PDB file of C-alpha atoms in Angstrom:
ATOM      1  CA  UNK A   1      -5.356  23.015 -26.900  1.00 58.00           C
ATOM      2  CA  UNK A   2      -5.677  19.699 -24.786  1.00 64.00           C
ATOM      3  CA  UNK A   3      -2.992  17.397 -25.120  1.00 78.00           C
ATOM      4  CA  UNK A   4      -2.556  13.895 -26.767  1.00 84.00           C
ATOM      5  CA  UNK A   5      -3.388  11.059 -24.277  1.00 89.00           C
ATOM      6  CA  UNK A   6      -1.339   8.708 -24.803  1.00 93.00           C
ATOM      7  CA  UNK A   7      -2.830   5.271 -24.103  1.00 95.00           C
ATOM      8  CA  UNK A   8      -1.393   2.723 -20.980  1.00 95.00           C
ATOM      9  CA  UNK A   9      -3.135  -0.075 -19.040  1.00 96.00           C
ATOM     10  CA  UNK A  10      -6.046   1.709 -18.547  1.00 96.00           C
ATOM     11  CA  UNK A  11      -6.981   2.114 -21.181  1.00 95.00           C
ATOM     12  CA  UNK A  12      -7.015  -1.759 -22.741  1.00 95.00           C
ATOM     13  CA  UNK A  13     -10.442  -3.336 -23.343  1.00 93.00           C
ATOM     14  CA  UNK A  14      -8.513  -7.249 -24.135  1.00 95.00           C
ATOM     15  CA  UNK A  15      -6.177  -7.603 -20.733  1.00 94.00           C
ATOM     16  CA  UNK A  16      -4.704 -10.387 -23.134  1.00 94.00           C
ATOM     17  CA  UNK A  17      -1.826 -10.736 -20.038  1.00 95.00           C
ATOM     18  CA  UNK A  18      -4.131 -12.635 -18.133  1.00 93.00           C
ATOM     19  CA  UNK A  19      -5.954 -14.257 -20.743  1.00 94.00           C
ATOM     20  CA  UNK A  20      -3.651 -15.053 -23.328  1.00 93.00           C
ATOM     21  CA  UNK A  21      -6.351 -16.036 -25.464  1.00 95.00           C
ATOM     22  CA  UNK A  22      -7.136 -12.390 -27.272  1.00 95.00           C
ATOM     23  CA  UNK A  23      -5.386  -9.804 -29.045  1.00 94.00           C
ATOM     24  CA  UNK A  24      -2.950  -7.164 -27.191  1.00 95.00           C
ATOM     25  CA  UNK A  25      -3.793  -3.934 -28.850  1.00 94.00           C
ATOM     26  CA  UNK A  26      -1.197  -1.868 -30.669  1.00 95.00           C
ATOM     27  CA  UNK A  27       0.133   0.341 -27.337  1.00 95.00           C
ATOM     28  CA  UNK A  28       0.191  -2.352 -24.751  1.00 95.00           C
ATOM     29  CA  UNK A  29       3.263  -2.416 -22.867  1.00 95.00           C
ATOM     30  CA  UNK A  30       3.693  -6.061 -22.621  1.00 94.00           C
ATOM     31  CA  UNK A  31       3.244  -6.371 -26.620  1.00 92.00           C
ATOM     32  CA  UNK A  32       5.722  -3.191 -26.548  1.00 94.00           C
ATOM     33  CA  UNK A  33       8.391  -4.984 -24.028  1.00 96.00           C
ATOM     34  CA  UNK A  34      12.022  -5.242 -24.523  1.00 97.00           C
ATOM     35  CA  UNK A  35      13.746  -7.943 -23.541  1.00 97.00           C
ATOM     36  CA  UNK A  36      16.215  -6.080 -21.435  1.00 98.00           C
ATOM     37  CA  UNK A  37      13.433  -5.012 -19.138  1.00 98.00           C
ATOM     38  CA  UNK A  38      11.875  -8.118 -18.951  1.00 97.00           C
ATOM     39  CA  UNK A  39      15.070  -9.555 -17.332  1.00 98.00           C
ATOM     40  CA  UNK A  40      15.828  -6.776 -15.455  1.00 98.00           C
ATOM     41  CA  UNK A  41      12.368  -7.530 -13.604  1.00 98.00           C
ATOM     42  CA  UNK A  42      13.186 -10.992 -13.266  1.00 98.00           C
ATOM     43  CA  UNK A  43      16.403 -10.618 -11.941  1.00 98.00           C
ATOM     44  CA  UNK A  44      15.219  -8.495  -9.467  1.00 98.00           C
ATOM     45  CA  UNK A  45      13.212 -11.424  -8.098  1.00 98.00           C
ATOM     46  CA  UNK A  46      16.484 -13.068  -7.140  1.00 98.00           C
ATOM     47  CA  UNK A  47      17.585 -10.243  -5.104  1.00 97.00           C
ATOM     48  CA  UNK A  48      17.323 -10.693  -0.876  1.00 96.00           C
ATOM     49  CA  UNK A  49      13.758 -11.968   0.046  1.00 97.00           C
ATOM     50  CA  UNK A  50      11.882 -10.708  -3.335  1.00 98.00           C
ATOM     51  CA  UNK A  51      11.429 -14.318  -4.627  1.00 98.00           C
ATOM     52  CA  UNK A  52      10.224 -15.732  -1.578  1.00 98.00           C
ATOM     53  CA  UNK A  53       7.921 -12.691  -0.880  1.00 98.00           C
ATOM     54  CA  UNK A  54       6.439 -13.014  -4.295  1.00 98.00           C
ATOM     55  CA  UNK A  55       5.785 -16.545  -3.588  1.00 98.00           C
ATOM     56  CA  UNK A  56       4.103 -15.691  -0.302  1.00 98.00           C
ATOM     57  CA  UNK A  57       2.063 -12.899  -1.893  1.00 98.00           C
ATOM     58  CA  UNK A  58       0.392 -15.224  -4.514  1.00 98.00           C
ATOM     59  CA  UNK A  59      -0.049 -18.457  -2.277  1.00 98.00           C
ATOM     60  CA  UNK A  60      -2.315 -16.125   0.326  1.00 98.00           C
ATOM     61  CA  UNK A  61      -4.017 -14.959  -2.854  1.00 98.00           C
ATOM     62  CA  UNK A  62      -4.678 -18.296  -3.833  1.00 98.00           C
ATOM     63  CA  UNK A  63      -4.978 -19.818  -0.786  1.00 98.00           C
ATOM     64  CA  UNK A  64      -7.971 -16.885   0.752  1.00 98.00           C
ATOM     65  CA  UNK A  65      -9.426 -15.697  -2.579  1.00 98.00           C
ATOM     66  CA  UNK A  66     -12.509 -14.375  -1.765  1.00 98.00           C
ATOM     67  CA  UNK A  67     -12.474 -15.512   1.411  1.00 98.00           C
ATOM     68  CA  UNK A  68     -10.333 -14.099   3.923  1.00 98.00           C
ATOM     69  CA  UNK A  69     -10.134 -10.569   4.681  1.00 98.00           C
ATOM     70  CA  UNK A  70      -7.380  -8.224   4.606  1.00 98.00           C
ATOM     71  CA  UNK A  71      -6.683  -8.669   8.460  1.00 98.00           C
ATOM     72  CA  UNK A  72      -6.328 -12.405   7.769  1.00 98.00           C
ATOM     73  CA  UNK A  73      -4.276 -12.231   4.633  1.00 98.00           C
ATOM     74  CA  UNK A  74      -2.020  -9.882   6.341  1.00 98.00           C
ATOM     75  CA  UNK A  75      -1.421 -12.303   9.405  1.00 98.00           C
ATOM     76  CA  UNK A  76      -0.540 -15.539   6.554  1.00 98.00           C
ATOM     77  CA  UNK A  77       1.538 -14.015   4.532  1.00 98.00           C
ATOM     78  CA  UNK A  78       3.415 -12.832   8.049  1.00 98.00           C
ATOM     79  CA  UNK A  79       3.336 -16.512   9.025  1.00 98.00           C
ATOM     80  CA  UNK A  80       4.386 -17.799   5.733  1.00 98.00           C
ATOM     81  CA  UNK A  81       7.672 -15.174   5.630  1.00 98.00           C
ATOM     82  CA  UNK A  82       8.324 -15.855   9.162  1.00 98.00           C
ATOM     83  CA  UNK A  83       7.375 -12.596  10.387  1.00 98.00           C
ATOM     84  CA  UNK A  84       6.718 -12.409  14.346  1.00 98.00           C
ATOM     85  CA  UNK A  85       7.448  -9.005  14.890  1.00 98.00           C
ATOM     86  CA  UNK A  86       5.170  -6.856  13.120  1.00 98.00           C
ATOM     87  CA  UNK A  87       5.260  -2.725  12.839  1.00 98.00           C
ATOM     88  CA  UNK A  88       2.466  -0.774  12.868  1.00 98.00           C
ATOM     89  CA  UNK A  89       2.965   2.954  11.598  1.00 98.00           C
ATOM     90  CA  UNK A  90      -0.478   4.267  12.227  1.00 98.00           C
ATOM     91  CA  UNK A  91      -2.354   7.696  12.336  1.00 98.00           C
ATOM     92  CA  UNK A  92      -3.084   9.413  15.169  1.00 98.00           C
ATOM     93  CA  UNK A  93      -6.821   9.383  14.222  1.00 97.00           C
ATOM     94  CA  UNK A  94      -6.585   5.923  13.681  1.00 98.00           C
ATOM     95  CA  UNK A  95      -5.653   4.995  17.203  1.00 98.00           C
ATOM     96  CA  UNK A  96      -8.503   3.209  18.056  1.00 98.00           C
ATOM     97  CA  UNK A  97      -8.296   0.479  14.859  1.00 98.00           C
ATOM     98  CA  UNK A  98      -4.891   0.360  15.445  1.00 98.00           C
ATOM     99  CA  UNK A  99      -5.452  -0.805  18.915  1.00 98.00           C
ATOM    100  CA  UNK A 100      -8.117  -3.578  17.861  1.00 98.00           C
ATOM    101  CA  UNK A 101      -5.447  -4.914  14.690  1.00 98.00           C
ATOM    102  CA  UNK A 102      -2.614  -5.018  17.546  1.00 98.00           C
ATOM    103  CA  UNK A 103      -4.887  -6.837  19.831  1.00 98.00           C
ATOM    104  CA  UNK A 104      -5.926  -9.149  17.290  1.00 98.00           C
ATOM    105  CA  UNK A 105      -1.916  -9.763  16.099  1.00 98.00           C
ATOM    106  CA  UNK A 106      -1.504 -10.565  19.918  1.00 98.00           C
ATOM    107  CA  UNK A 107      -4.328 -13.076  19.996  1.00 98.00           C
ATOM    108  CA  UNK A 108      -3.024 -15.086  16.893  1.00 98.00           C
ATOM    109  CA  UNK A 109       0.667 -14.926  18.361  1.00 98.00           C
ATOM    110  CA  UNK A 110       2.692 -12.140  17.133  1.00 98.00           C
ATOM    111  CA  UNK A 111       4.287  -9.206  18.531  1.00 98.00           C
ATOM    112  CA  UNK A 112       2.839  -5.994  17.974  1.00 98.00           C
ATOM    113  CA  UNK A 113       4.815  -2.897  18.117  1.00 98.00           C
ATOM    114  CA  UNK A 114       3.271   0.978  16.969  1.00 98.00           C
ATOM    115  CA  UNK A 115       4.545   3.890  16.462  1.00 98.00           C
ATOM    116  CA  UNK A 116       1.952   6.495  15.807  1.00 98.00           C
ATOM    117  CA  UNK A 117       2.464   9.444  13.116  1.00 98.00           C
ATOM    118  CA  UNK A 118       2.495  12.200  15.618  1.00 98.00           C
ATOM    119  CA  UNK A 119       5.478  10.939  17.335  1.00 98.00           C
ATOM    120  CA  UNK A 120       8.632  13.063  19.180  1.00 97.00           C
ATOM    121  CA  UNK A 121       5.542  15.842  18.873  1.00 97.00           C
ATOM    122  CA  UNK A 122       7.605  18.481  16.577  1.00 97.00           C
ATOM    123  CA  UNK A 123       6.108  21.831  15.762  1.00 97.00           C
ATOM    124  CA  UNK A 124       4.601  21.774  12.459  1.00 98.00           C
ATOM    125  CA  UNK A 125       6.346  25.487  12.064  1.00 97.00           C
ATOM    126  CA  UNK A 126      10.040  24.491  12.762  1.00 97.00           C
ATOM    127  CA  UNK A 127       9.590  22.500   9.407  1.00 95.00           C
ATOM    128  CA  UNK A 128       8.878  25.396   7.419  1.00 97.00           C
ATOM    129  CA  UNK A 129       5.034  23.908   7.149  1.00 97.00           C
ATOM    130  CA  UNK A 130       3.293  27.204   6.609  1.00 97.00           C
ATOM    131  CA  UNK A 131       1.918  28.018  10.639  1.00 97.00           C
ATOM    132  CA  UNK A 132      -1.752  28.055   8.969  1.00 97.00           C
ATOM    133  CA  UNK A 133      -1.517  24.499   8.954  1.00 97.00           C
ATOM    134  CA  UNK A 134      -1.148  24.258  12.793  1.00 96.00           C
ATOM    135  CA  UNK A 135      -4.998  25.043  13.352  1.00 97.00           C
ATOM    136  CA  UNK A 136      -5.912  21.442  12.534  1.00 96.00           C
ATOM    137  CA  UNK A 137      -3.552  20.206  14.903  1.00 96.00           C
ATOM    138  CA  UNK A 138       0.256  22.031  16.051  1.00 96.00           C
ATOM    139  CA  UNK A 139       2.335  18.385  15.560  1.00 98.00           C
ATOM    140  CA  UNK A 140       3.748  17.294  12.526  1.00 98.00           C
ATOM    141  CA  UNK A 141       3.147  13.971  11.563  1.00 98.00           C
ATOM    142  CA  UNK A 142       6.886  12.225  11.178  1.00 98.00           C
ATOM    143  CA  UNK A 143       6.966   9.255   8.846  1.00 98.00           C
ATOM    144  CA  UNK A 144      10.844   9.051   8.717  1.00 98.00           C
ATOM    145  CA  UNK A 145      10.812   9.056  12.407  1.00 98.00           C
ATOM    146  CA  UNK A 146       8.386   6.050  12.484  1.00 98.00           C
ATOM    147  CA  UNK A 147       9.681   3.908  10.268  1.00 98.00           C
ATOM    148  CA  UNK A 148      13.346   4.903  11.884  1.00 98.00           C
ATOM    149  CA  UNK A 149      11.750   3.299  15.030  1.00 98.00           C
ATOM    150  CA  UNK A 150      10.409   0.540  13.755  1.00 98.00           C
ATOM    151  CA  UNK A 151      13.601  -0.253  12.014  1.00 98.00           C
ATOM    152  CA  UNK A 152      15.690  -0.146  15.391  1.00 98.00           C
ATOM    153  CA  UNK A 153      12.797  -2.410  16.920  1.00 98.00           C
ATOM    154  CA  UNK A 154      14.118  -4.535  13.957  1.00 98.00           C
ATOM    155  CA  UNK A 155      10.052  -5.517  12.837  1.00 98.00           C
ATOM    156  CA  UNK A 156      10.141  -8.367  10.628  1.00 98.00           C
ATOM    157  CA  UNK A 157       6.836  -6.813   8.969  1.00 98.00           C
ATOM    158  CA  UNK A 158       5.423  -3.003   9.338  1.00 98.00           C
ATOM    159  CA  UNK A 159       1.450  -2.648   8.121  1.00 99.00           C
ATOM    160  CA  UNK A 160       0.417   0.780   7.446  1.00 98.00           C
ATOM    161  CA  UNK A 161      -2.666   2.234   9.153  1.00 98.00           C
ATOM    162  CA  UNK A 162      -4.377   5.571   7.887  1.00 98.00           C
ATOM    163  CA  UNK A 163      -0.808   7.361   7.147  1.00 98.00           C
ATOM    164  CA  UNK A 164      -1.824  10.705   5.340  1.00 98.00           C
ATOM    165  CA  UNK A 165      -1.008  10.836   1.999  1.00 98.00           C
ATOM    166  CA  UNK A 166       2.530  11.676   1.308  1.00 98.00           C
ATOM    167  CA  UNK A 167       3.425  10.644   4.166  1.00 98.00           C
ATOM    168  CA  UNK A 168       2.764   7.074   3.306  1.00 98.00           C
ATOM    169  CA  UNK A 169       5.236   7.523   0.562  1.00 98.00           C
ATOM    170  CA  UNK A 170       7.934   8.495   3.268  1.00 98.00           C
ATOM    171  CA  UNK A 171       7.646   5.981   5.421  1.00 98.00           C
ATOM    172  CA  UNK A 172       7.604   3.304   2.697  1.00 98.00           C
ATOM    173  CA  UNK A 173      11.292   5.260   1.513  1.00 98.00           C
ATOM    174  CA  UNK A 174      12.446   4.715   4.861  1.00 98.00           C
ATOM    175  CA  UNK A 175      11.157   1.379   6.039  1.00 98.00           C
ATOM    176  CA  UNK A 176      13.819  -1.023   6.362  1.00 98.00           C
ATOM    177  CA  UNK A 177      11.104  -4.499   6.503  1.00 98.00           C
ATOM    178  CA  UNK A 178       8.893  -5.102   3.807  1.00 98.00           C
ATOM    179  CA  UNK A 179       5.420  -2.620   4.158  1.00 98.00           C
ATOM    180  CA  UNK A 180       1.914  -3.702   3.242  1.00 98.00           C
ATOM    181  CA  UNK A 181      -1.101  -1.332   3.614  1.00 98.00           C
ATOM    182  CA  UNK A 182      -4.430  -2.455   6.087  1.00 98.00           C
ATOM    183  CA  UNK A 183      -6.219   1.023   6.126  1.00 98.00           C
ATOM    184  CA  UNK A 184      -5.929   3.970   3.099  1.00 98.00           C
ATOM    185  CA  UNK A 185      -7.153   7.105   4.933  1.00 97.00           C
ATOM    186  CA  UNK A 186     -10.337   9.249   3.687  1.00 97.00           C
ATOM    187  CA  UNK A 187     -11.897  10.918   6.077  1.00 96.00           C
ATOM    188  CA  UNK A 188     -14.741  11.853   3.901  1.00 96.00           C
ATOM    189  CA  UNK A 189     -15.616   8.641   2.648  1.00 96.00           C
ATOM    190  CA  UNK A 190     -15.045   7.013   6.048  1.00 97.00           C
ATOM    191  CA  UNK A 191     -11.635   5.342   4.339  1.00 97.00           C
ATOM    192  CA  UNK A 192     -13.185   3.999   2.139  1.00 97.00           C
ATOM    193  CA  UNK A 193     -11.522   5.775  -0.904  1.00 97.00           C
ATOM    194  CA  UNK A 194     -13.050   3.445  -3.763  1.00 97.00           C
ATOM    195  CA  UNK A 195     -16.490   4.808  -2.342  1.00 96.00           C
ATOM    196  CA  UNK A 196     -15.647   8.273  -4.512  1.00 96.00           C
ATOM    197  CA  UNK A 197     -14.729   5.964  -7.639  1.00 96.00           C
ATOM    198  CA  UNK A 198     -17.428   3.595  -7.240  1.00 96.00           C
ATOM    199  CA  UNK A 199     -19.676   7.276  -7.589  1.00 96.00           C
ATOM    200  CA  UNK A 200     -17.108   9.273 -10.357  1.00 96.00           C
ATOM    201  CA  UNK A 201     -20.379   8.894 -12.715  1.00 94.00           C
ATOM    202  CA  UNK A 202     -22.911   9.473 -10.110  1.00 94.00           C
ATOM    203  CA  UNK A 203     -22.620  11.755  -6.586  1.00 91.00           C
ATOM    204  CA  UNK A 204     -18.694  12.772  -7.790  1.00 92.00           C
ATOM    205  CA  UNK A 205     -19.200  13.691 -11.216  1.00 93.00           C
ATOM    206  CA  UNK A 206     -19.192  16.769 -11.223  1.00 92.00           C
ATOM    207  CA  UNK A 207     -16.485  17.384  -8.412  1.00 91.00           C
ATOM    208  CA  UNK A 208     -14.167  15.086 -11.064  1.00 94.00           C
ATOM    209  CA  UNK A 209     -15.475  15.799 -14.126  1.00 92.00           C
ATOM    210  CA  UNK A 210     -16.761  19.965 -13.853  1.00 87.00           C
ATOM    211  CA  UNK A 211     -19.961  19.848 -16.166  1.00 67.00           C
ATOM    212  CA  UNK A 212     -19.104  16.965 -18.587  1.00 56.00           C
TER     213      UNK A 212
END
């Protein structure tokens, strides 16, 4: 017996938060909002940098829409926080873009400083990572370590590059300067992950969707 779905964001046809000129349907969460959470949120904003972060964030969305690319919005938004240092935690795989984003940082006048995921070189094994995982490579990748690194290089900005998943969400836990993401990893879609959702009712349907 399949279970109730119980409708969220994704499922609104009005996006009346945006608009403000239709009708929120019954289970939208803004419609649904109490007051104490709203405020919570907002003081939140008010809390070390998040107010002048947020301002940042939607100045280099106004200020680039549709016209700068991620690269670029990544370097404003460093320029308009006063970030010179900037962290890159990148994949081991991903050495090569990581290379060409640092050089370009360089160029425009910041510092670049990496640590890549396969760093200090521990044994997948002494983690208790099953040993059948070594056969694609004997090194664990070691978010905590990276972003420990980058904190003690005090970065004023880390940008994540290919992390695996998981391991994103570890070094984002850990990181002690704000994180923003330049490359998602997919190695099947050449990381390009929307590529798979741009195709869920086309090439991927049936790998999402068995034989609907």
């Amino acid at each position: 017996m399949e279970k109730e779905t119980i409708p969220t964001c994704v499922d609104c046809g009005t996006q009346n938060c945006k608009y403000k000129d239709r009708t929120y349907p019954d289970f939208c969460p803004t419609e649904n909002l109490k007051e104490e959470d709203r405020q919570w949120a907002l003081e939140r904003y008010d809390e070390g940098r998040n107010r002048e972060i947020m301002i940042a964030s939607a100045e280099v969305e106004y200020e680039g829409y549709c016209q700068w690319i991620r690269v670029q919005e990544i370097m404003e938004f460093a320029r308009k926080i006063g970030a010179h240092r900037i962290g890159i935690a990148n994949c081991i795989g991903l050495i090569r873009e990581a290379r060409i984003f640092a050089r370009i940082l360089r160029a425009n006048g910041f510092e670049a400083y990496s640590v890549i995921c396969k760093v200090a070189g521990q044994p997948k094994t002494s983690m208790g990572i099953p040993a059948q995982c070594e056969s694609i490579g004997a090194a664990m990748c070691n978010p905590i370590l990276q972003a420990r690194l980058l904190n003690e290089a005090h970065t004023d900005l880390n940008v994540v590059i290919g992390l695996c998943v998981g391991h994103d969400s570890l070094f984002y836990k850990y990181s002690d300067a704000y994180v923003t993401t330049l490359v998602t990893k997919d190695r099947v879609t050449g990381n390009n992950p929307t590529a798979a959702l741009y195709t869920a009712d086309s090439y991927y349907r049936k790998k999402f969707f068995g034989g609907k």
